[in-house]
Amino acid sequence: MNQQKTLTLSDVISKMKSVSPDDIALITKAHDFAMDAHKDLKRFSGEPYFVHLIGTAYNLAELGMGPITVAAGFLHDSIEDVPVPAETIQREFGSEILFLVEGVTKLGKIRYKGSERHNESLRKLFIATSQDIRVLIIKLADRLHNIGTLQFVRPEKQVRIATETLQIYAPIAYRLGIRKLSRQLEDLSFPYVYPEEYRKVKDLLKEKKNETEKSLSKFQKNLHKELAKNDYRDVSIQYRIKGLFSLWWKLQKKGNDIEKIYDINAVRVIVPTVADCYQVLGLVHTVWRPLPGRIKDYIAFPKPNGYRSIYTTIFVGDGTIVEIQIKTKEMYEEGEYGIASHISYKEGGHSKSKTNFHWIQQLLSRIPITTKDQPQSSTVTPKWIKDLVEYQKHNLDNDSYQHNLQGDYLKERIFVFTPRGDVVDLPIDSTPIDFAYTIHSDIGNHTVGAKINGKYSTLSEKLKNGEIVEIESRKNGKPNIKWLDFVKTTIAQRHIRNYFELPARPSKKSKSPKKAKLKRKIIQIKTIIFIFLYFFM
Ligand code: MN
């Protein structure tokens, strides 16, 4: 995305799809507000801080995001950096934009610590705490701008930010199917994290490019001609060179032999319909000879992540080979923008947007669901996901279900880490004692001390999202009856009561069986969604 040229409001608006006058008014207001609020701040580059805000908003527009998200992109640093009071944003822009801005601010507080085991947990944590996928997308757009202007930051910080981007942000973008963003993040971080490898791969690619450029441009012309001869006029042909980072990655897998990598050059042919895809494939094969074993039909058999396209690799003469990817426009958009291409749902102030969990529904709807007619994909869709999607189809109008899914389930939970990097999910305000009993009752029963982020803490300290908790236990350690005053989890309460042989706490007034059943069902669904978050990562 464009980092060189000075961006203007009209650049942002012209990148957006179908904007109404109301949308333009909103974006303009956010633009002016952000420019004024940050007027005294500067970037490391010496440029006004606002450059970063308009850069982020532009990235969001390019991802196809709606006016609310683009406006939130302008405002995303205003609570943290200026600071503008939350009430002001609420009053000027409403609660949905405030929700997004606060979400991005909170996400910024999750710290990257660097161990491999920790990283996987951190990715889960990011996804789980975002609540609304738009928060995560703003964070990614923000990172894309920062990584594009990294040359102005001091060297140690460059390496830290670029490593974090490679290990956390790019994989998240990839798993959300926003492959375009994932590639950009990787290629921009690559030179800072692996400078030598970067130079090598760059030289290698340059050499290869010089070799093949002529025959590829000739091929492109010929392909155009062939398609036109057969009355394919509504076709777009794009040429792409493999990203440096993914080339490096693949080189390592192929014994550093660039001749074994067939998708360095790829030509995308974008056609109107699925039938056209197969016809164009036939046409290409009648003119150019395909490489055996390289024809892949991801339309009939989509990849587990839902990706669809037809691939073939052909000889175009002079020994040059090129991969051809044939797809419809819809497949292309979905392949490049993933979940972002699905959430251009009506943003724009008329209806109250369904924020929480709506994105999980979006995500679920992208997973191919097995029916009896398509037994082939049965291995990729676990039964419980199918059940959940089925359940959703039948219950989308059910108010209580919607209400409960949009409720504050995730807001009532915190995620903390073990020293080895595993995530432990606890109710809000949990303490090291709750943590200890959640790990194992034996650890709980012998706890004598705790460290949070490496520093000693009291056992009643309230834990916060993202903290690393370490429990000190000793053989002769035993529970203290005062722990009952502050523990939050039932598991801790139960074990402490057992130890002191206290009766179990009297259960609260029992509810009507019907209500209890509904409640059980809701808890079930919430659990499934939780498991889904972990499964998906
Ligand atoms: Mn920012």
Coordinates of C-alpha atoms and ligand atoms in Angstrom, one line a residue:
M1 CA 0.0 0.0 0.0
N2 CA 1.1 3.5 -0.7
Q3 CA 3.7 4.7 1.8
Q4 CA 5.6 7.1 -0.4
K5 CA 3.1 9.6 -1.6
T6 CA 1.3 11.9 0.8
L7 CA -2.2 10.6 1.1
T8 CA -5.2 12.8 1.1
L9 CA -8.8 12.4 2.2
S10 CA -9.9 11.9 -1.4
D11 CA -7.4 9.1 -1.8
V12 CA -9.1 7.3 1.1
I13 CA -12.6 7.9 -0.2
S14 CA -11.8 6.9 -3.7
K15 CA -10.5 3.5 -2.5
M16 CA -13.8 2.8 -0.7
K17 CA -16.6 0.8 -2.4
S18 CA -20.0 2.5 -2.9
V19 CA -19.9 5.4 -0.5
S20 CA -23.0 7.4 0.2
P21 CA -23.0 11.2 1.1
D22 CA -23.5 10.2 4.7
D23 CA -20.4 7.9 4.6
I24 CA -18.3 10.7 3.1
A25 CA -19.5 13.1 5.8
L26 CA -18.5 10.6 8.5
I27 CA -15.1 9.9 7.0
T28 CA -14.4 13.6 6.6
K29 CA -15.4 14.3 10.2
A30 CA -13.1 11.5 11.5
H31 CA -10.3 12.8 9.2
D32 CA -10.6 16.4 10.5
F33 CA -11.0 15.2 14.1
A34 CA -7.9 13.1 14.0
M35 CA -5.8 15.8 12.3
D36 CA -6.8 18.3 15.0
A37 CA -6.4 15.9 17.9
H38 CA -2.9 14.8 16.9
K39 CA -1.7 18.1 15.6
D40 CA 1.1 18.4 18.2
L41 CA 2.5 14.9 17.7
K42 CA 5.2 13.8 15.3
R43 CA 6.4 10.4 14.0
F44 CA 10.0 9.2 14.2
S45 CA 10.3 10.3 10.6
G46 CA 9.6 13.8 11.6
E47 CA 6.4 13.8 9.7
P48 CA 3.1 14.8 11.5
Y49 CA 1.6 11.9 13.4
F50 CA -1.5 12.2 11.3
V51 CA 0.4 10.6 8.4
H52 CA 0.1 7.3 10.3
L53 CA -3.7 7.7 10.9
I54 CA -4.5 8.5 7.3
G55 CA -2.2 5.6 6.2
T56 CA -4.1 3.2 8.4
A57 CA -7.5 4.5 7.2
Y58 CA -6.3 4.1 3.6
N59 CA -5.1 0.5 4.2
L60 CA -8.6 -0.3 5.6
A61 CA -10.3 1.3 2.6
E62 CA -8.1 -0.8 0.4
L63 CA -9.1 -3.9 2.3
G64 CA -12.7 -3.1 1.4
M65 CA -13.8 -2.1 4.8
G66 CA -16.9 0.0 5.4
P67 CA -17.2 3.6 6.6
I68 CA -17.4 2.8 10.3
T69 CA -14.2 0.8 10.3
V70 CA -12.4 3.4 8.1
A71 CA -13.5 6.2 10.4
A72 CA -12.2 4.1 13.4
G73 CA -8.9 3.8 11.6
F74 CA -8.5 7.6 11.7
L75 CA -9.3 7.6 15.4
H76 CA -7.5 4.4 16.5
D77 CA -4.7 6.1 18.4
S78 CA -6.7 9.0 19.8
I79 CA -7.5 7.5 23.2
E80 CA -4.1 6.2 23.9
D81 CA -1.8 8.9 22.5
V82 CA -3.4 12.2 22.9
P83 CA -5.5 11.4 25.0
V84 CA -9.1 12.2 23.8
P85 CA -11.6 11.1 26.5
A86 CA -13.7 8.1 25.5
E87 CA -16.9 10.2 26.1
T88 CA -15.8 12.6 23.4
I89 CA -15.6 9.9 20.8
Q90 CA -18.9 8.5 22.0
R91 CA -20.5 11.8 21.7
E92 CA -19.0 12.7 18.3
F93 CA -19.0 9.3 16.6
G94 CA -21.3 7.0 18.5
S95 CA -20.8 3.8 20.5
E96 CA -19.9 1.5 17.6
I97 CA -16.8 3.5 16.6
L98 CA -15.9 4.0 20.3
F99 CA -16.1 0.2 20.7
L100 CA -13.7 -0.4 17.8
V101 CA -11.2 2.3 19.0
E102 CA -11.3 1.0 22.6
G103 CA -10.8 -2.6 21.2
V104 CA -7.7 -1.5 19.3
T105 CA -6.3 0.3 22.3
K106 CA -6.8 -2.8 24.5
L107 CA -5.2 -5.1 22.0
G108 CA -2.2 -2.8 22.0
K109 CA -1.6 -3.7 25.6
I110 CA -0.9 -7.3 24.9
R111 CA 2.8 -7.7 24.9
Y112 CA 4.9 -9.9 22.7
K113 CA 7.6 -11.9 24.5
G114 CA 9.2 -14.0 21.9
S115 CA 9.2 -17.7 22.7
E116 CA 7.9 -20.0 20.0
R117 CA 5.5 -21.7 22.4
H118 CA 4.2 -18.4 23.6
N119 CA 3.5 -17.2 20.1
E120 CA 0.8 -19.6 19.3
S121 CA -0.9 -18.7 22.5
L122 CA -0.5 -15.0 21.7
R123 CA -2.2 -15.5 18.3
K124 CA -5.1 -17.1 20.0
L125 CA -5.2 -14.4 22.6
F126 CA -5.4 -11.7 19.9
I127 CA -8.2 -13.4 18.2
A128 CA -10.1 -14.2 21.4
T129 CA -9.8 -10.8 22.9
S130 CA -10.7 -8.8 19.8
Q131 CA -14.4 -9.8 20.1
D132 CA -15.1 -8.1 16.8
I133 CA -13.1 -9.1 13.9
R134 CA -13.0 -5.4 12.7
V135 CA -10.8 -4.6 15.8
L136 CA -8.2 -7.1 14.6
I137 CA -8.4 -5.8 11.0
I138 CA -7.7 -2.3 12.2
K139 CA -4.8 -3.5 14.2
L140 CA -3.4 -5.3 11.1
A141 CA -3.9 -2.2 9.0
D142 CA -2.1 -0.1 11.7
R143 CA 0.8 -2.6 11.8
L144 CA 1.1 -2.5 8.0
H145 CA 1.6 1.2 8.1
N146 CA 4.1 1.0 10.9
I147 CA 6.1 -1.7 9.3
G148 CA 6.2 0.3 6.1
T149 CA 7.8 3.2 7.9
L150 CA 10.2 1.2 10.1
Q151 CA 13.3 2.7 8.6
F152 CA 12.9 5.7 10.9
V153 CA 12.9 3.7 14.1
R154 CA 16.1 2.8 16.0
P155 CA 17.6 -0.6 15.0
E156 CA 16.8 -2.8 18.1
K157 CA 13.3 -1.7 17.9
Q158 CA 13.2 -2.4 14.2
V159 CA 14.1 -6.0 14.8
R160 CA 11.6 -6.4 17.6
I161 CA 8.7 -5.0 15.7
A162 CA 9.5 -6.8 12.5
T163 CA 9.9 -10.2 14.3
E164 CA 6.6 -9.7 16.1
T165 CA 5.0 -8.9 12.7
L166 CA 6.4 -12.1 11.1
Q167 CA 5.5 -14.3 14.1
I168 CA 2.1 -12.9 15.2
Y169 CA 0.5 -10.5 12.7
A170 CA 1.3 -12.1 9.3
P171 CA 0.1 -15.5 10.5
I172 CA -3.1 -14.0 11.9
A173 CA -3.8 -12.3 8.6
Y174 CA -3.1 -15.5 6.8
R175 CA -5.4 -17.5 8.9
L176 CA -8.2 -15.0 8.4
G177 CA -7.6 -15.5 4.7
I178 CA -6.4 -12.0 4.1
R179 CA -3.5 -13.3 2.1
K180 CA -2.7 -10.0 0.4
L181 CA -2.1 -8.4 3.8
S182 CA -0.2 -11.4 5.1
R183 CA 2.2 -11.2 2.1
Q184 CA 2.7 -7.5 2.5
L185 CA 3.5 -7.8 6.2
E186 CA 5.9 -10.7 5.5
D187 CA 7.8 -9.0 2.7
L188 CA 8.1 -5.7 4.6
S189 CA 9.4 -7.4 7.8
F190 CA 11.7 -9.9 6.0
P191 CA 14.8 -7.5 5.5
Y192 CA 14.8 -6.5 9.1
V193 CA 14.6 -10.0 10.6
Y194 CA 16.8 -11.9 8.1
P195 CA 18.9 -9.2 6.3
E196 CA 21.4 -11.6 4.7
E197 CA 18.8 -14.1 3.6
Y198 CA 16.8 -11.3 2.2
R199 CA 19.6 -10.0 0.1
K200 CA 20.4 -13.5 -1.2
V201 CA 16.8 -14.3 -2.2
K202 CA 16.5 -10.8 -3.8
D203 CA 19.5 -11.4 -6.0
L204 CA 18.4 -14.8 -6.9
L205 CA 15.0 -13.6 -7.9
K206 CA 16.4 -10.7 -9.9
E207 CA 18.5 -13.1 -11.9
K208 CA 15.5 -15.4 -12.5
K209 CA 13.4 -12.4 -13.5
N210 CA 15.8 -11.2 -16.1
E211 CA 15.9 -14.7 -17.6
T212 CA 12.2 -15.1 -17.9
E213 CA 10.8 -11.6 -18.4
K214 CA 10.8 -11.6 -22.2
S215 CA 9.2 -14.9 -22.7
L216 CA 6.5 -14.1 -20.1
S217 CA 5.4 -10.9 -21.7
K218 CA 5.3 -12.7 -25.0
F219 CA 3.2 -15.4 -23.4
Q220 CA 0.8 -12.9 -21.9
K221 CA 0.2 -11.3 -25.3
N222 CA -0.4 -14.7 -26.8
L223 CA -2.8 -15.7 -24.0
H224 CA -4.8 -12.5 -24.6
K225 CA -5.0 -13.3 -28.3
E226 CA -6.1 -16.9 -27.8
L227 CA -8.8 -15.8 -25.3
A228 CA -10.1 -13.1 -27.7
K229 CA -10.1 -15.6 -30.6
N230 CA -12.5 -17.7 -28.5
D231 CA -14.7 -14.7 -27.6
Y232 CA -13.5 -14.3 -24.0
R233 CA -13.5 -10.6 -23.7
D234 CA -14.6 -10.1 -20.1
V235 CA -11.3 -11.6 -18.8
S236 CA -8.6 -10.0 -16.8
I237 CA -5.1 -11.3 -16.8
Q238 CA -2.7 -10.4 -14.0
Y239 CA 0.9 -11.3 -13.6
R240 CA 2.5 -11.7 -10.2
I241 CA 5.9 -12.6 -9.0
K242 CA 6.2 -14.6 -5.8
G243 CA 6.8 -12.6 -2.6
L244 CA 10.4 -12.7 -1.4
F245 CA 9.6 -14.1 2.0
S246 CA 7.4 -16.9 0.7
L247 CA 10.1 -17.7 -1.9
W248 CA 12.7 -17.9 0.8
W249 CA 10.4 -20.2 2.8
K250 CA 9.9 -22.5 -0.1
L251 CA 13.5 -22.5 -1.1
Q252 CA 14.4 -23.9 2.3
K253 CA 11.9 -26.7 1.8
K254 CA 13.2 -27.5 -1.7
G255 CA 16.9 -27.7 -0.8
N256 CA 17.6 -24.2 -2.0
D257 CA 17.1 -25.2 -5.6
I258 CA 15.2 -22.4 -7.3
E259 CA 14.7 -24.6 -10.4
K260 CA 12.3 -26.7 -8.3
I261 CA 10.0 -23.9 -7.6
Y262 CA 7.3 -23.6 -10.2
D263 CA 5.2 -20.8 -8.9
I264 CA 7.7 -17.9 -9.0
N265 CA 5.9 -16.6 -12.0
A266 CA 2.1 -16.9 -11.9
V267 CA -0.5 -15.6 -14.2
R268 CA -4.0 -15.1 -12.8
V269 CA -6.9 -15.4 -15.2
I270 CA -10.1 -14.0 -13.8
V271 CA -13.3 -14.9 -15.6
P272 CA -17.0 -14.4 -15.0
T273 CA -18.3 -17.9 -14.2
V274 CA -17.2 -21.3 -12.9
A275 CA -17.9 -22.8 -16.3
D276 CA -15.5 -20.3 -17.9
C277 CA -12.8 -21.5 -15.5
Y278 CA -12.9 -25.0 -16.9
Q279 CA -13.2 -23.7 -20.5
V280 CA -10.2 -21.5 -20.2
L281 CA -8.3 -24.4 -18.7
G282 CA -9.1 -26.5 -21.8
L283 CA -8.1 -23.7 -24.0
V284 CA -4.7 -23.2 -22.3
H285 CA -4.0 -26.9 -22.5
T286 CA -4.7 -27.1 -26.2
V287 CA -2.2 -24.3 -26.9
W288 CA 0.5 -24.9 -24.3
R289 CA 1.8 -28.2 -22.9
P290 CA 1.1 -28.6 -19.2
L291 CA 3.5 -30.1 -16.7
P292 CA 2.3 -33.5 -15.5
G293 CA 1.0 -33.7 -12.0
R294 CA 0.6 -29.9 -11.6
I295 CA -3.0 -29.6 -12.4
K296 CA -5.1 -28.9 -9.3
D297 CA -8.8 -28.4 -9.2
Y298 CA -9.5 -26.5 -6.0
I299 CA -12.9 -25.5 -7.3
A300 CA -14.3 -29.0 -7.1
F301 CA -12.1 -29.7 -4.1
P302 CA -11.6 -26.5 -2.2
K303 CA -8.7 -26.3 0.3
P304 CA -9.7 -26.9 3.9
N305 CA -9.6 -23.1 4.4
G306 CA -12.1 -22.6 1.7
Y307 CA -9.7 -21.4 -1.0
R308 CA -10.9 -22.1 -4.6
S309 CA -9.1 -21.8 -8.0
I310 CA -7.9 -24.0 -10.8
Y311 CA -4.1 -24.4 -11.1
T312 CA -2.0 -25.6 -14.0
T313 CA 1.7 -25.2 -14.8
I314 CA 2.7 -24.9 -18.4
F315 CA 5.7 -24.6 -20.6
V316 CA 5.6 -21.3 -22.5
G317 CA 8.7 -22.0 -24.7
D318 CA 12.5 -21.3 -24.1
G319 CA 12.3 -23.6 -21.1
T320 CA 10.3 -21.0 -19.1
I321 CA 7.4 -22.4 -17.0
V322 CA 4.6 -20.5 -15.5
E323 CA 1.8 -21.3 -13.1
I324 CA -1.7 -20.3 -14.3
Q325 CA -4.4 -19.7 -11.8
I326 CA -7.9 -19.6 -13.1
K327 CA -10.7 -18.2 -10.9
T328 CA -13.8 -16.1 -10.9
K329 CA -13.8 -12.6 -9.5
E330 CA -15.6 -13.8 -6.4
M331 CA -13.0 -16.5 -5.8
Y332 CA -10.2 -13.9 -6.4
E333 CA -11.6 -11.4 -3.8
E334 CA -12.2 -14.2 -1.3
G335 CA -8.7 -15.5 -1.8
E336 CA -7.0 -12.2 -1.4
Y337 CA -9.2 -10.5 1.2
G338 CA -10.7 -13.6 3.0
I339 CA -12.8 -12.7 5.9
A340 CA -12.5 -9.0 5.1
S341 CA -14.4 -9.7 1.9
H342 CA -17.2 -11.1 3.9
I343 CA -17.7 -8.3 6.4
S344 CA -18.6 -5.5 4.1
Y345 CA -22.0 -6.1 5.6
K346 CA -24.1 -3.0 6.0
E347 CA -22.1 -0.6 8.0
G348 CA -23.5 2.8 8.0
G349 CA -25.5 3.9 10.9
H350 CA -29.0 2.6 9.9
S351 CA -29.2 -0.6 11.7
K352 CA -27.3 -1.4 14.9
S353 CA -24.5 -3.6 13.8
K354 CA -24.2 -7.0 15.3
T355 CA -20.7 -6.8 16.6
N356 CA -19.8 -9.5 19.0
F357 CA -19.5 -12.9 17.6
H358 CA -21.0 -11.8 14.3
W359 CA -17.6 -12.5 12.8
I360 CA -17.5 -16.0 14.1
Q361 CA -20.7 -16.6 12.2
Q362 CA -19.1 -15.1 9.1
L363 CA -16.1 -17.4 9.6
L364 CA -18.3 -20.5 10.1
S365 CA -20.2 -19.7 7.0
R366 CA -17.0 -19.9 5.0
I367 CA -16.2 -23.4 6.1
P368 CA -17.4 -25.9 3.6
I369 CA -20.1 -28.0 5.2
T370 CA -20.4 -31.6 4.3
T371 CA -23.7 -32.9 3.0
K372 CA -24.5 -36.4 1.8
D373 CA -23.9 -35.4 -1.8
Q374 CA -20.3 -34.3 -1.1
P375 CA -18.8 -37.0 1.0
Q376 CA -15.3 -36.0 -0.1
S377 CA -15.0 -33.1 2.3
S378 CA -16.1 -35.1 5.3
T379 CA -12.6 -35.1 6.7
V380 CA -12.2 -31.4 6.9
T381 CA -15.4 -30.4 8.8
P382 CA -15.6 -31.7 12.3
K383 CA -19.1 -32.7 13.3
W384 CA -19.4 -30.1 16.1
I385 CA -18.8 -27.3 13.6
K386 CA -21.5 -28.7 11.4
D387 CA -23.8 -28.9 14.4
L388 CA -23.1 -25.4 15.3
V389 CA -23.8 -24.0 11.8
E390 CA -27.0 -26.1 11.7
Y391 CA -28.0 -24.8 15.0
Q392 CA -27.3 -21.2 13.9
K393 CA -29.3 -21.6 10.8
H394 CA -32.3 -22.6 12.8
N395 CA -31.9 -20.1 15.6
L396 CA -30.8 -16.9 14.0
D397 CA -34.1 -15.3 14.7
N398 CA -34.2 -16.5 18.2
D399 CA -33.8 -13.4 20.3
S400 CA -32.4 -15.0 23.4
Y401 CA -29.7 -16.8 21.4
Q402 CA -28.6 -13.6 19.6
H403 CA -28.7 -11.8 22.8
N404 CA -26.5 -14.3 24.6
L405 CA -24.0 -14.5 21.8
Q406 CA -23.7 -10.8 21.7
G407 CA -23.4 -10.7 25.5
D408 CA -20.2 -10.1 27.3
Y409 CA -18.9 -13.7 27.6
L410 CA -15.4 -12.8 26.5
K411 CA -15.4 -9.6 28.4
E412 CA -15.9 -11.7 31.6
R413 CA -12.9 -13.8 30.9
I414 CA -9.2 -13.2 31.1
F415 CA -6.4 -15.2 29.4
V416 CA -3.1 -15.6 31.2
F417 CA 0.0 -17.7 30.4
T418 CA 1.9 -20.4 32.2
P419 CA 5.7 -19.8 32.2
R420 CA 5.9 -22.3 29.3
G421 CA 3.5 -20.2 27.3
D422 CA 0.2 -22.2 27.6
V423 CA -2.9 -20.1 27.8
V424 CA -5.2 -20.5 30.9
D425 CA -8.7 -19.1 30.6
L426 CA -10.2 -17.7 33.8
P427 CA -13.1 -15.6 35.0
I428 CA -12.3 -11.9 35.3
D429 CA -10.7 -10.9 38.7
S430 CA -9.2 -14.4 39.2
T431 CA -6.2 -14.7 41.4
P432 CA -3.0 -16.8 41.4
I433 CA -4.8 -19.3 43.6
D434 CA -7.5 -19.7 40.9
F435 CA -4.8 -20.1 38.4
A436 CA -3.0 -22.8 40.6
Y437 CA -6.2 -24.9 41.1
T438 CA -7.1 -24.6 37.4
I439 CA -3.7 -26.1 36.5
H440 CA -4.0 -28.9 39.1
S441 CA -5.6 -29.4 42.5
D442 CA -2.2 -30.6 43.9
I443 CA -0.5 -27.4 42.8
G444 CA -3.4 -25.4 44.3
N445 CA -3.2 -27.3 47.6
H446 CA 0.5 -26.7 48.0
T447 CA 0.8 -23.1 46.8
V448 CA 3.1 -20.9 48.9
G449 CA 3.8 -18.0 46.6
A450 CA 3.3 -16.5 43.1
K451 CA 5.1 -14.4 40.5
I452 CA 3.3 -12.3 37.9
N453 CA 5.5 -11.4 34.9
G454 CA 8.5 -12.5 36.9
K455 CA 7.8 -10.3 40.0
Y456 CA 6.5 -11.6 43.4
S457 CA 2.9 -10.8 44.0
T458 CA 0.3 -11.5 46.7
L459 CA -1.9 -14.6 46.3
S460 CA -5.0 -12.4 46.1
E461 CA -3.7 -10.2 43.3
K462 CA -6.2 -9.8 40.5
L463 CA -4.7 -11.2 37.3
K464 CA -4.9 -9.3 34.0
N465 CA -5.0 -10.4 30.4
G466 CA -1.7 -11.6 29.0
E467 CA 0.2 -11.9 32.3
I468 CA 2.6 -14.7 32.8
V469 CA 1.8 -16.4 36.1
E470 CA 4.2 -18.7 38.0
I471 CA 3.2 -20.6 41.1
E472 CA 5.6 -21.6 43.8
S473 CA 4.5 -24.8 45.6
R474 CA 6.0 -26.7 48.4
K475 CA 5.4 -30.1 49.8
N476 CA 4.4 -28.7 53.2
G477 CA 2.4 -25.9 51.8
K478 CA -1.4 -26.0 52.5
P479 CA -4.5 -24.1 51.7
N480 CA -5.5 -21.1 53.8
I481 CA -9.2 -20.7 54.7
K482 CA -9.0 -17.0 53.9
W483 CA -8.4 -17.9 50.3
L484 CA -12.2 -18.4 50.1
D485 CA -12.7 -14.7 50.5
F486 CA -11.1 -13.9 47.2
V487 CA -11.1 -16.9 44.8
K488 CA -13.3 -16.6 41.8
T489 CA -13.4 -20.1 40.3
T490 CA -15.7 -22.8 41.6
I491 CA -12.9 -25.3 41.2
A492 CA -10.7 -23.4 43.7
Q493 CA -13.7 -23.0 46.1
R494 CA -14.5 -26.7 45.9
H495 CA -11.0 -27.9 46.7
I496 CA -10.5 -25.4 49.5
R497 CA -13.8 -26.4 51.1
N498 CA -12.9 -30.0 50.7
Y499 CA -9.6 -29.5 52.4
F500 CA -11.3 -27.9 55.4
E501 CA -14.2 -30.4 55.2
L502 CA -16.7 -27.6 54.8
P503 CA -20.0 -28.4 53.3
A504 CA -20.4 -27.5 49.6
R505 CA -21.9 -24.0 49.2
P506 CA -25.8 -24.1 49.2
S507 CA -26.8 -24.0 45.6
K508 CA -28.8 -20.9 44.5
K509 CA -32.5 -21.1 44.0
S510 CA -33.1 -23.6 41.3
K511 CA -34.6 -22.2 38.2
S512 CA -37.5 -23.6 36.2
P513 CA -36.5 -26.7 34.3
K514 CA -37.2 -25.0 30.9
K515 CA -35.0 -22.1 31.7
A516 CA -32.3 -24.3 33.1
K517 CA -32.3 -26.3 29.9
L518 CA -32.0 -23.2 27.7
K519 CA -29.2 -22.0 29.9
R520 CA -27.4 -25.3 29.5
K521 CA -27.8 -25.1 25.8
I522 CA -26.4 -21.5 25.7
I523 CA -23.4 -22.6 27.8
Q524 CA -22.9 -25.5 25.4
I525 CA -22.8 -23.1 22.4
K526 CA -20.4 -20.7 24.1
T527 CA -18.1 -23.6 24.9
I528 CA -18.2 -24.8 21.3
I529 CA -17.3 -21.3 20.1
F530 CA -14.5 -21.2 22.5
I531 CA -13.2 -24.6 21.4
F532 CA -13.6 -23.3 17.9
L533 CA -11.3 -20.3 18.5
Y534 CA -8.7 -22.7 19.7
F535 CA -9.3 -25.3 17.0
F536 CA -9.2 -22.6 14.3
M537 CA -5.8 -21.3 15.4
Ligands
MN1 MN -1.4 3.2 15.4

